[in-house]
XYZ file of N, CA and C in Angstrom:
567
model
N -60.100 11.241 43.864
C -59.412 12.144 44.781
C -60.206 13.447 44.854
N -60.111 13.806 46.053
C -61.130 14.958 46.279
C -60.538 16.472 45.357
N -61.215 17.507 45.164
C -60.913 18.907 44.713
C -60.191 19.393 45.677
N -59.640 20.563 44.970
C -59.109 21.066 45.694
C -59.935 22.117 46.312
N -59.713 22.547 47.721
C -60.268 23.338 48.621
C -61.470 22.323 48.922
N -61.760 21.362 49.075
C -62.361 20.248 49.918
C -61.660 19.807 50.956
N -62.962 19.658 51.878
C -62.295 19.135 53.032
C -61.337 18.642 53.480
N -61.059 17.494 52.148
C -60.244 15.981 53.008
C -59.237 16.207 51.824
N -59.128 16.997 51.269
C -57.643 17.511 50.359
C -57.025 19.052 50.783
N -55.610 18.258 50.726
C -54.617 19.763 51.568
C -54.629 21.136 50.292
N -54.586 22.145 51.545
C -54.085 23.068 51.159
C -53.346 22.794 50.200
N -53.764 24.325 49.122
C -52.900 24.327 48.074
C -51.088 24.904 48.509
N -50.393 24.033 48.032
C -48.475 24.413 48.542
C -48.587 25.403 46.916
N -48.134 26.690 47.519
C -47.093 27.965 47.410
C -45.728 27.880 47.376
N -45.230 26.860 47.351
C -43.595 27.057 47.617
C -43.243 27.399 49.019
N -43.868 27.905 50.300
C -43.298 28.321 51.348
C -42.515 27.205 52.212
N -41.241 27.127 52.429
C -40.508 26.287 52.947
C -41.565 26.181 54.853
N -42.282 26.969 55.232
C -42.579 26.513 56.483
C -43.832 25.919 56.562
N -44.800 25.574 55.313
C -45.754 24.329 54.737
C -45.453 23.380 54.089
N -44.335 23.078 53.674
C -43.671 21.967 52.804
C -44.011 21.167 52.824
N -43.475 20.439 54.491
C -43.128 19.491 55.401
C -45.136 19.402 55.683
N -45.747 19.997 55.777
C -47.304 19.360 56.054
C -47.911 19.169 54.716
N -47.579 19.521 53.729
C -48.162 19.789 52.245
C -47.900 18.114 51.845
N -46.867 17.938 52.469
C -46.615 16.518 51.399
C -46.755 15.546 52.359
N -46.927 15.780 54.274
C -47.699 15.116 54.766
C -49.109 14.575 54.621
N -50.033 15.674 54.016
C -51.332 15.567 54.240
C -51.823 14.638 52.688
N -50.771 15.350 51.936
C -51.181 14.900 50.316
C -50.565 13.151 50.324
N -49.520 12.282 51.056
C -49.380 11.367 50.978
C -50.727 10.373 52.245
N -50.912 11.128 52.981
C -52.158 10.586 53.906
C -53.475 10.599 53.023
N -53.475 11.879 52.527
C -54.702 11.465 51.059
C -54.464 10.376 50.015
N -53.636 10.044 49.660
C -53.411 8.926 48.646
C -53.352 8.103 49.237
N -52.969 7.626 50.234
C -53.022 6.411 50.809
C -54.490 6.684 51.790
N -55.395 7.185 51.751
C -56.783 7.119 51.878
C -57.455 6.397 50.659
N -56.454 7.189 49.452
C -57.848 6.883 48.364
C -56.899 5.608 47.633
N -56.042 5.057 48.067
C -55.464 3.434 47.056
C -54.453 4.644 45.821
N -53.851 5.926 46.286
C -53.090 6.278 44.779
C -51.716 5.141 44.663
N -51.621 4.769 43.581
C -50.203 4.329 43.622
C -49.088 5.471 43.014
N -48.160 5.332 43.385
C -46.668 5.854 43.315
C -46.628 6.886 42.127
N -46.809 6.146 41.029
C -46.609 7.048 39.619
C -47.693 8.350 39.786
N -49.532 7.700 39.903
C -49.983 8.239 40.107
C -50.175 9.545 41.132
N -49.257 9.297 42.079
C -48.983 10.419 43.151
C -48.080 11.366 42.168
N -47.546 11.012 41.679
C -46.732 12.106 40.927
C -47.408 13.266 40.034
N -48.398 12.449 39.227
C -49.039 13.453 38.013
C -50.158 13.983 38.845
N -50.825 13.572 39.846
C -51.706 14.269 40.566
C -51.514 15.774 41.652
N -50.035 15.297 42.319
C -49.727 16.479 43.047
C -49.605 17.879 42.609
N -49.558 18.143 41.248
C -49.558 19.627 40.379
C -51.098 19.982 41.263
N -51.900 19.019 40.826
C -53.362 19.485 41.226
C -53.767 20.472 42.414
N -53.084 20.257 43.304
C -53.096 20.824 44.502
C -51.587 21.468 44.857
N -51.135 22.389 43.763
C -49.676 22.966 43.382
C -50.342 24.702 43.190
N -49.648 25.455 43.389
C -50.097 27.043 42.585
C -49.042 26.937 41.245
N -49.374 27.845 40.239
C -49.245 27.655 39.230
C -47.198 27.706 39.188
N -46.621 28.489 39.614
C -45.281 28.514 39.610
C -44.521 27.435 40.192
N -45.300 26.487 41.379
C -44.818 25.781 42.095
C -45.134 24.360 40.731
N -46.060 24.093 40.321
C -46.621 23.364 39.350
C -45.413 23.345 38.301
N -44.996 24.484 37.924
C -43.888 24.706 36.502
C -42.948 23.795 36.871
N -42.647 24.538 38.205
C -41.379 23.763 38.548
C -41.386 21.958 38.634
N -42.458 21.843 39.682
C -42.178 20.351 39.788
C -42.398 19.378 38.246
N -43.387 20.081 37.297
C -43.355 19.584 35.655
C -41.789 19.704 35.367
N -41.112 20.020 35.758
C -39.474 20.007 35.151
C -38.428 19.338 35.689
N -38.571 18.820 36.820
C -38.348 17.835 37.717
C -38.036 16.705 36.968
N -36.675 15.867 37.015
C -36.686 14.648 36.542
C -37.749 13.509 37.073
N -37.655 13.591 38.488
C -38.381 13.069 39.241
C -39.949 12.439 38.797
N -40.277 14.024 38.342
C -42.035 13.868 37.955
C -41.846 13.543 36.760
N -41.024 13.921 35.482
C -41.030 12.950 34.186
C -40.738 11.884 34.132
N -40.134 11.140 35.353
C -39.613 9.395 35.182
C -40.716 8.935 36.054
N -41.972 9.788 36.995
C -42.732 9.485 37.196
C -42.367 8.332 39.025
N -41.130 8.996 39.519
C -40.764 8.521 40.274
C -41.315 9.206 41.804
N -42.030 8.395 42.408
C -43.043 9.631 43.737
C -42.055 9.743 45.113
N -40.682 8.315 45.102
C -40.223 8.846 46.225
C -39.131 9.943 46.326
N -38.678 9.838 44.723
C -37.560 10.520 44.203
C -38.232 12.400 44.449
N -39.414 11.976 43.688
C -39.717 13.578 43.746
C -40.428 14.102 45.067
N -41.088 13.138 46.370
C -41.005 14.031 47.334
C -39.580 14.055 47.805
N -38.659 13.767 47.803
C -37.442 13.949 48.376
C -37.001 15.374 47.602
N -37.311 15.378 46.496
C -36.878 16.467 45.534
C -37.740 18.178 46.217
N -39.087 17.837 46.687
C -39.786 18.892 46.442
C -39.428 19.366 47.903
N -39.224 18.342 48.975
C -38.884 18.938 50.606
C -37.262 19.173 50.337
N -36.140 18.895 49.269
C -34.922 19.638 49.162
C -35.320 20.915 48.661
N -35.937 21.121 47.888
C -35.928 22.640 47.036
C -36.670 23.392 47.657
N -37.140 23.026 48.036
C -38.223 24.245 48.826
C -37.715 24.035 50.358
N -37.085 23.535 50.791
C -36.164 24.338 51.636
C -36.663 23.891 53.144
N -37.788 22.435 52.804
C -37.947 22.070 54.195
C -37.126 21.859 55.788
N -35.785 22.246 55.684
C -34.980 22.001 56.573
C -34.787 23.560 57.474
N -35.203 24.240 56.593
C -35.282 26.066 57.338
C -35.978 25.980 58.474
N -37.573 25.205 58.672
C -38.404 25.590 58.953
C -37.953 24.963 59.773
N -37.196 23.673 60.241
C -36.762 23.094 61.631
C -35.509 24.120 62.230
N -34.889 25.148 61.781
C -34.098 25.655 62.254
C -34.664 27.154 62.715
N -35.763 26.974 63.864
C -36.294 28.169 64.420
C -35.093 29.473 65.283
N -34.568 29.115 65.791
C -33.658 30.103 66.839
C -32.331 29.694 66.530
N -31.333 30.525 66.877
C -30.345 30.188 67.385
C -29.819 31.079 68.821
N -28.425 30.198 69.114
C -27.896 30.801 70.388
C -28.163 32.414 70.432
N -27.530 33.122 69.705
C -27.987 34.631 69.517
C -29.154 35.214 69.355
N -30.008 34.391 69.017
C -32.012 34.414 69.445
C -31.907 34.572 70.743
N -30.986 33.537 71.673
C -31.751 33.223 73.278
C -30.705 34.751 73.766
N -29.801 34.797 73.513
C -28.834 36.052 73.685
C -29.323 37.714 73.968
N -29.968 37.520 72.824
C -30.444 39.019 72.211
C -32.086 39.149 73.575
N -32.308 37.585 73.327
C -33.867 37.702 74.645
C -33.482 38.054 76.341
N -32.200 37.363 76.198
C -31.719 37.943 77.950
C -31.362 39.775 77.758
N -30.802 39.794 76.964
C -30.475 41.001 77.152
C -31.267 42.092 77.124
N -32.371 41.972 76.415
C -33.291 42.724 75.982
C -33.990 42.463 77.840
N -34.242 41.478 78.258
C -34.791 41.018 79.099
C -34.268 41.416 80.290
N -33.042 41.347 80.649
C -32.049 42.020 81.763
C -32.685 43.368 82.235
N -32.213 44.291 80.916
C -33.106 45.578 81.099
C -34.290 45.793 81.690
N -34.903 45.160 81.338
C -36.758 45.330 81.953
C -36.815 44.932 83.424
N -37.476 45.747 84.228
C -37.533 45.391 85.770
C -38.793 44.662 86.096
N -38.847 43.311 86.663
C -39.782 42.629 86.724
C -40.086 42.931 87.816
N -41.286 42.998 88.292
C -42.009 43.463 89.344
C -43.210 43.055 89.759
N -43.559 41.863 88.786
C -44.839 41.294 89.396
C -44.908 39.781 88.942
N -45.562 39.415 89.045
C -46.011 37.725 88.475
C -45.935 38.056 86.870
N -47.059 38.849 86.506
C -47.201 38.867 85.228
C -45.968 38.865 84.290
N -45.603 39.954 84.775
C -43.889 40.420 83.870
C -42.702 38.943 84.109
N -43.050 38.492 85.017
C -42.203 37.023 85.484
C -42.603 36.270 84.358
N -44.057 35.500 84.173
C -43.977 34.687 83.252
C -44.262 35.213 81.954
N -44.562 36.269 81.735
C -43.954 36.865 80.069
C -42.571 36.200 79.932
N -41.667 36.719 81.272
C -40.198 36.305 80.595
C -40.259 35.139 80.322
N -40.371 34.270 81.100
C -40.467 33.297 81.296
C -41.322 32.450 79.990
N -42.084 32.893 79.776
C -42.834 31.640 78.244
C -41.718 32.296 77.389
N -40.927 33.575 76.935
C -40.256 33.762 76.026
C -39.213 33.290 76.065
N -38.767 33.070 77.281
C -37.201 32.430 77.385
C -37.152 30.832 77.225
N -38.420 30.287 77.721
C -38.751 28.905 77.118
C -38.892 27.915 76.115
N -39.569 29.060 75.633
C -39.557 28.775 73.891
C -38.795 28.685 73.053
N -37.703 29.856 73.324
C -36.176 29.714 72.757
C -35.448 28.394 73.026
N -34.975 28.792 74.702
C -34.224 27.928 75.321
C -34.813 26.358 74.963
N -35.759 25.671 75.317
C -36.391 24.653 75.528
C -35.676 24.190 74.107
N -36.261 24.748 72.960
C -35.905 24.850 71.536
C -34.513 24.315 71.239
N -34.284 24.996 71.289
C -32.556 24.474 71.558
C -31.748 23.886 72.442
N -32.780 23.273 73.443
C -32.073 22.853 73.977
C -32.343 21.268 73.668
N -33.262 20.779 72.882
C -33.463 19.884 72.093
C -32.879 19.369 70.771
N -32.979 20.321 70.411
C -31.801 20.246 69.684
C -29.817 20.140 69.414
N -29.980 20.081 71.164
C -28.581 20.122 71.656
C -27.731 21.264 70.980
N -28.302 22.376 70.873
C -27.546 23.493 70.484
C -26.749 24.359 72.155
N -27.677 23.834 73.234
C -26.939 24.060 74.405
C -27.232 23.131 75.599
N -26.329 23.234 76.632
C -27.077 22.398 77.767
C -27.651 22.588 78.693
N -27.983 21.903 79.995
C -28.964 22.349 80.700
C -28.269 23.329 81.386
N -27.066 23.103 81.887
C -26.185 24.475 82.862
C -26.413 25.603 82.005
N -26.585 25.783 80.836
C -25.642 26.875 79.920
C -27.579 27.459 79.991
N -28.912 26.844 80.084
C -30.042 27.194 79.643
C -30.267 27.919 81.475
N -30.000 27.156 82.201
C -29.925 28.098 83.505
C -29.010 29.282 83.679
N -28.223 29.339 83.122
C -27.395 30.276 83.147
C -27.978 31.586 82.378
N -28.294 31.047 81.460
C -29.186 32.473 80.590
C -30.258 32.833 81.053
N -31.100 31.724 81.690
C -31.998 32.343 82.717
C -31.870 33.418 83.743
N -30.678 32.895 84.522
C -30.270 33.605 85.519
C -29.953 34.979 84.676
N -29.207 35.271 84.089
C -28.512 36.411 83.152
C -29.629 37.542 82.377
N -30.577 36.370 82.231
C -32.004 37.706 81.837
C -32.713 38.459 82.980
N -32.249 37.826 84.306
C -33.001 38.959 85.221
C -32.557 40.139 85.311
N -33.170 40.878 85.453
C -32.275 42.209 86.421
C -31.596 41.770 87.656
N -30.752 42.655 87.704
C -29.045 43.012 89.048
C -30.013 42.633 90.166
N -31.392 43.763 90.210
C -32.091 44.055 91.697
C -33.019 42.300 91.711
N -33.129 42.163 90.899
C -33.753 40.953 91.040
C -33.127 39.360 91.769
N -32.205 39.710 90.712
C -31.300 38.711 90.802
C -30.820 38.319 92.243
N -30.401 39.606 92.594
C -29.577 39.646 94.006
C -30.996 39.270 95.435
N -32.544 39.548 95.035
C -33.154 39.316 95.732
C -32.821 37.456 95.792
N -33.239 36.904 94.452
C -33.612 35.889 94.432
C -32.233 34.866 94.863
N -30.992 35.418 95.031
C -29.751 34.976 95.716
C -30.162 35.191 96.911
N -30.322 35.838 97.599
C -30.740 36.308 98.783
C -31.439 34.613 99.628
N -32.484 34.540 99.107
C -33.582 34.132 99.317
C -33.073 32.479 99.290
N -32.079 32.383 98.025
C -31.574 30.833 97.928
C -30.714 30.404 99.151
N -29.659 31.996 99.347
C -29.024 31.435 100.166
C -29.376 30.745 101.636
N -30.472 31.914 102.078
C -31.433 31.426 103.159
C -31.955 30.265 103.621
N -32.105 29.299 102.223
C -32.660 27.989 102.274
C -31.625 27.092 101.919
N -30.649 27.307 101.314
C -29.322 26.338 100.821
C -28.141 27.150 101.335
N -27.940 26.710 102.599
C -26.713 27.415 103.280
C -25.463 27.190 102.669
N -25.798 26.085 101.904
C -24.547 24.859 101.218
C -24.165 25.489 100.261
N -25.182 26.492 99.475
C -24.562 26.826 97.960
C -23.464 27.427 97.874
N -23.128 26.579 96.789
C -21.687 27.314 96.009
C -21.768 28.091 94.782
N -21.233 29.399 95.476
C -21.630 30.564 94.306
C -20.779 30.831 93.243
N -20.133 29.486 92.740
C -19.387 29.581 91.301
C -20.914 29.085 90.567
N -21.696 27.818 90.894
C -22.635 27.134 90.182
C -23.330 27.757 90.067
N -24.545 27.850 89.074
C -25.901 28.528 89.110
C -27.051 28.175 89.361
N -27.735 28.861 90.189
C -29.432 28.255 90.644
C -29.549 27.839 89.404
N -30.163 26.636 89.642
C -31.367 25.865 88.475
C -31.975 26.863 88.238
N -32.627 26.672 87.379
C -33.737 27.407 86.669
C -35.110 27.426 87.649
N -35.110 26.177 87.735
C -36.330 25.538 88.661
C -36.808 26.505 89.967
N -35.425 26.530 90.498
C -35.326 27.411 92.234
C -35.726 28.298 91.868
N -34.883 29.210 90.636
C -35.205 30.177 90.881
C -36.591 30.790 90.176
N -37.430 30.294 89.677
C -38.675 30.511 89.457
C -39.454 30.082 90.732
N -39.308 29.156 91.384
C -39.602 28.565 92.836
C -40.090 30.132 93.237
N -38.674 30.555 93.830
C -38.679 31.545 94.263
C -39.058 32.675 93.987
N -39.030 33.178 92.606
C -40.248 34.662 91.975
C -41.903 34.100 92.402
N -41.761 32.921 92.206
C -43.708 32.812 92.521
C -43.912 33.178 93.757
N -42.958 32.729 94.684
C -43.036 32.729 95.881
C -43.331 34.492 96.618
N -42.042 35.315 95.717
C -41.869 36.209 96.076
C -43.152 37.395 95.646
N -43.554 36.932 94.652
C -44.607 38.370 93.831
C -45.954 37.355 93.633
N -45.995 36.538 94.647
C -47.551 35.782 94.690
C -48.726 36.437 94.639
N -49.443 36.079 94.471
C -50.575 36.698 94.455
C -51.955 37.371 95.588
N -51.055 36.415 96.655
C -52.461 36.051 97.328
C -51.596 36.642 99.053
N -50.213 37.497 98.516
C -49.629 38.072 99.853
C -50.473 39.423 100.448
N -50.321 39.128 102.225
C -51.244 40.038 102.336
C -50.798 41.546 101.958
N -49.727 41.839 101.352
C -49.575 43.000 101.143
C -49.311 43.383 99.848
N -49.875 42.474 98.830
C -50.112 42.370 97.642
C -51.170 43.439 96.665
């Protein structure tokens, strides 16, 4: 098995719950490169451990019964691999409209700033079924500004005579419509 800080052996794990989850990816893709069996995965992983993280897993029932599925299950519970899947919540995407409301968008640029930030959240969670697609348009809509907003109503209604103004523009339209509106290439741009 290779040294550590060689190429084809992982990073040394620190304990940080948001490397966990790749630490014991990369280190079981190395053993099953090099033929380790099971037990042997156990007494080897200190190797590529920092010294506090090392104490701990030496105290581990897991690593004294020499058990490798017991103790990666052990080392992604304690160190807290489940944090690192819980990036945002609803009050993440909340705090981004609002903050976002405030700011007057006025060009392309300032459009998709909002826009990759509100994505990232939203998208996020919305995979996670923490919200749905109405509720991710809706916060869209809710991070524009008043003056904005009311343009980009404007503009829907013009083309969807039909709309009903309890529902909310998709998300879709109404980005449709900011490109449209703060393009680049208008002649009075």
């Amino acid at each position: 098995m290779p040294l550590l800080g060689a190429r084809s052996a992982p990073t040394k794990f620190k304990g940080k719950h948001d490397s966990v989850k790749r630490f014991i990816r990369q280190y079981k893709q190395m053993c099953a490169v090099y033929n380790v069996p099971g037990p042997e995965r156990c007494k080897r992983i200190i190797d590529y451990c920092s010294t506090a993280v090392t104490r701990f897993i030496e105290s581990l029932d897991s690593f004294v019964d020499s058990n490798w599925d017991l103790l990666e299950e052990d080392i992604l519970t304690y160190y807290d691999a489940e944090l690192s899947e819980l990036r945002y919540l609803i009050s993440d995407l909340d705090k981004l409209t609002d903050r976002w409301h405030q700011e007057t968008i006025h060009n392309l640029k300032k459009f998709k700033r909002f826009e990759v930030d509100f994505l990232t959240v939203s998208n996020w969670l919305l995979r996670k079924g923490k919200i749905t697609k109405d509720e991710q348009h809706t916060k869209f809509w809710y991070g524009l500004n008043d003056k904005l907003r009311e343009a980009v109503e404007a503009h829907y209604l013009a083309t969807h005579p039909w709309y009903d103004p309890r529902k909310v523009i998709p998300r879709s339209d109404v980005a449709k419509i900011i490109y449209n509106m703060f393009t680049r290439e208008r002649f009075d741009a």
